[in-house]
Amino acid sequence: AGEAEAFRLFTHVVTHEFHHKGQILSLTRHLGFVPVDTDVMR
């Protein structure tokens, strides 16, 4: 159970970060700016 809970916590942290990244990029576009490329891998 501990390993599954740790994985759930890790997954939540990662996907929560994606959520906020999307909010920031959306707000940036809404304000008329072109957001920078935030991709880590090419």
Short mmCIF file of C-alpha atoms in Angstrom, two decimals:
data_model
loop_
_atom_site.label_atom_id
_atom_site.label_comp_id
_atom_site.label_asym_id
_atom_site.label_seq_id
_atom_site.Cartn_x
_atom_site.Cartn_y
_atom_site.Cartn_z
CA ALA A 1 0.00 0.00 0.00
CA GLY A 2 2.87 2.39 0.75
CA GLU A 3 4.37 2.05 -2.72
CA ALA A 4 1.01 2.65 -4.41
CA GLU A 5 0.40 5.72 -2.23
CA ALA A 6 3.84 7.13 -3.07
CA PHE A 7 3.13 6.66 -6.79
CA ARG A 8 -0.26 8.41 -6.42
CA LEU A 9 1.39 11.34 -4.65
CA PHE A 10 4.10 11.60 -7.31
CA THR A 11 1.51 11.48 -10.11
CA HIS A 12 -0.55 14.18 -8.42
CA VAL A 13 2.45 16.50 -8.03
CA VAL A 14 3.46 16.11 -11.68
CA THR A 15 -0.02 16.57 -13.14
CA HIS A 16 -0.77 19.47 -10.79
CA GLU A 17 2.33 21.24 -12.12
CA PHE A 18 1.04 20.73 -15.69
CA HIS A 19 -2.26 22.29 -14.66
CA HIS A 20 -0.59 25.46 -13.38
CA LYS A 21 1.73 25.64 -16.38
CA GLY A 22 -1.33 25.59 -18.64
CA GLN A 23 -3.00 28.32 -16.59
CA ILE A 24 0.07 30.57 -16.86
CA LEU A 25 0.41 30.02 -20.61
CA SER A 26 -3.29 30.72 -21.12
CA LEU A 27 -3.11 33.94 -19.11
CA THR A 28 0.00 35.01 -21.03
CA ARG A 29 -1.83 34.57 -24.35
CA HIS A 30 -4.94 36.31 -23.00
CA LEU A 31 -2.82 39.35 -22.10
CA GLY A 32 -1.53 39.49 -25.68
CA PHE A 33 1.95 38.09 -25.14
CA VAL A 34 3.53 35.20 -26.99
CA PRO A 35 4.56 32.68 -24.34
CA VAL A 36 8.06 31.28 -24.42
CA ASP A 37 8.63 27.69 -25.47
CA THR A 38 8.64 25.70 -22.24
CA ASP A 39 9.37 22.27 -23.71
CA VAL A 40 12.18 20.54 -21.88
CA MET A 41 12.90 17.95 -24.56
CA ARG A 42 13.27 18.35 -28.28
#
